[in-house]
Amino acid sequence: MISVFSEPDFYRDIIHARFGWLDVYTLNTPELVREALQQNHKSLQAKTPQMRMALKPLLGDGLFISDRKIWETRRNIVGP
């Protein structure tokens, strides 16, 4: 999966790619990941069914692919 990134990408804080109409952002620092998953989770957690289908084989059925009520329940379990 990481072979899609170029060498300079590994030194960027945020990597942006556009796939058709879909903008994809990769956060590459712990601070940005924390901000996305803890502080801005409500606006960033919603996933399309296509995203869930693509991510499930890679990540399993866990916190990263869940959203809404399931995300909130799982998020409370793993803590801050």
mmCIF file of C-alpha atoms in Angstrom:
data_model
loop_
_atom_site.group_PDB
_atom_site.id
_atom_site.type_symbol
_atom_site.label_atom_id
_atom_site.label_comp_id
_atom_site.label_asym_id
_atom_site.label_seq_id
_atom_site.Cartn_x
_atom_site.Cartn_y
_atom_site.Cartn_z
ATOM 1 C CA MET A 1 0.000 0.000 0.000
ATOM 2 C CA ILE A 2 2.798 2.472 0.763
ATOM 3 C CA SER A 3 4.326 1.966 -2.678
ATOM 4 C CA VAL A 4 1.910 4.584 -4.058
ATOM 5 C CA PHE A 5 3.823 7.291 -2.162
ATOM 6 C CA SER A 6 6.934 8.967 -3.518
ATOM 7 C CA GLU A 7 10.087 9.471 -1.437
ATOM 8 C CA PRO A 8 9.278 13.182 -0.734
ATOM 9 C CA ASP A 9 5.803 12.172 0.526
ATOM 10 C CA PHE A 10 7.365 10.577 3.593
ATOM 11 C CA TYR A 11 8.634 14.014 4.666
ATOM 12 C CA ARG A 12 5.346 15.897 4.190
ATOM 13 C CA ASP A 13 2.903 16.501 7.029
ATOM 14 C CA ILE A 14 -0.130 16.149 4.748
ATOM 15 C CA ILE A 15 -0.307 14.326 1.430
ATOM 16 C CA HIS A 16 -3.184 15.157 -0.923
ATOM 17 C CA ALA A 17 -4.313 13.052 -3.856
ATOM 18 C CA ARG A 18 -7.376 13.318 -6.058
ATOM 19 C CA PHE A 19 -9.070 10.206 -7.437
ATOM 20 C CA GLY A 20 -11.827 11.340 -9.782
ATOM 21 C CA TRP A 21 -14.178 13.381 -7.599
ATOM 22 C CA LEU A 22 -12.672 12.117 -4.342
ATOM 23 C CA ASP A 23 -10.036 14.088 -2.421
ATOM 24 C CA VAL A 24 -7.849 11.873 -0.230
ATOM 25 C CA TYR A 25 -5.610 13.246 2.497
ATOM 26 C CA THR A 26 -2.933 11.257 4.299
ATOM 27 C CA LEU A 27 -1.875 12.679 7.649
ATOM 28 C CA ASN A 28 1.752 11.978 8.321
ATOM 29 C CA THR A 29 2.371 13.281 11.858
ATOM 30 C CA PRO A 30 1.052 12.109 15.234
ATOM 31 C CA GLU A 31 -0.257 15.610 15.979
ATOM 32 C CA LEU A 32 -2.384 15.726 12.823
ATOM 33 C CA VAL A 33 -3.703 12.206 13.384
ATOM 34 C CA ARG A 34 -4.626 13.148 16.966
ATOM 35 C CA GLU A 35 -6.382 16.284 15.742
ATOM 36 C CA ALA A 36 -8.351 14.305 13.161
ATOM 37 C CA LEU A 37 -9.309 11.426 15.458
ATOM 38 C CA GLN A 38 -9.898 13.332 18.700
ATOM 39 C CA GLN A 39 -10.659 16.987 18.034
ATOM 40 C CA ASN A 40 -12.341 16.957 14.592
ATOM 41 C CA HIS A 41 -13.736 13.454 14.579
ATOM 42 C CA LYS A 42 -17.356 14.484 14.012
ATOM 43 C CA SER A 43 -16.597 16.222 10.731
ATOM 44 C CA LEU A 44 -13.982 13.709 9.561
ATOM 45 C CA GLN A 45 -15.369 10.348 10.617
ATOM 46 C CA ALA A 46 -18.105 9.780 8.028
ATOM 47 C CA LYS A 47 -17.104 7.232 5.404
ATOM 48 C CA THR A 48 -18.778 6.165 2.216
ATOM 49 C CA PRO A 49 -19.741 2.521 1.761
ATOM 50 C CA GLN A 50 -17.009 2.340 -0.895
ATOM 51 C CA MET A 51 -14.412 3.568 1.616
ATOM 52 C CA ARG A 52 -15.508 0.969 4.163
ATOM 53 C CA MET A 53 -15.333 -1.821 1.568
ATOM 54 C CA ALA A 54 -11.863 -0.721 0.440
ATOM 55 C CA LEU A 55 -10.488 -0.309 3.966
ATOM 56 C CA LYS A 56 -11.990 -3.359 5.676
ATOM 57 C CA PRO A 57 -9.601 -5.922 4.103
ATOM 58 C CA LEU A 58 -6.651 -3.724 5.086
ATOM 59 C CA LEU A 59 -7.720 -2.566 8.547
ATOM 60 C CA GLY A 60 -10.386 -5.003 9.700
ATOM 61 C CA ASP A 61 -13.703 -3.920 11.173
ATOM 62 C CA GLY A 62 -12.329 -1.520 13.757
ATOM 63 C CA LEU A 63 -12.239 2.102 14.826
ATOM 64 C CA PHE A 64 -10.673 3.414 11.628
ATOM 65 C CA ILE A 65 -13.481 2.282 9.346
ATOM 66 C CA SER A 66 -16.445 2.754 11.661
ATOM 67 C CA ASP A 67 -18.448 5.952 11.911
ATOM 68 C CA ARG A 68 -21.320 7.595 13.747
ATOM 69 C CA LYS A 69 -22.678 5.592 16.715
ATOM 70 C CA ILE A 70 -20.387 2.586 16.166
ATOM 71 C CA TRP A 71 -17.376 4.920 16.023
ATOM 72 C CA GLU A 72 -18.461 6.696 19.207
ATOM 73 C CA THR A 73 -18.880 3.404 21.084
ATOM 74 C CA ARG A 74 -15.514 2.062 19.913
ATOM 75 C CA ARG A 75 -13.794 5.402 20.529
ATOM 76 C CA ASN A 76 -14.944 5.423 24.151
ATOM 77 C CA ILE A 77 -13.549 1.915 24.614
ATOM 78 C CA VAL A 78 -10.032 2.800 23.417
ATOM 79 C CA GLY A 79 -9.891 6.030 25.432
ATOM 80 C CA PRO A 80 -8.044 9.266 24.686
#
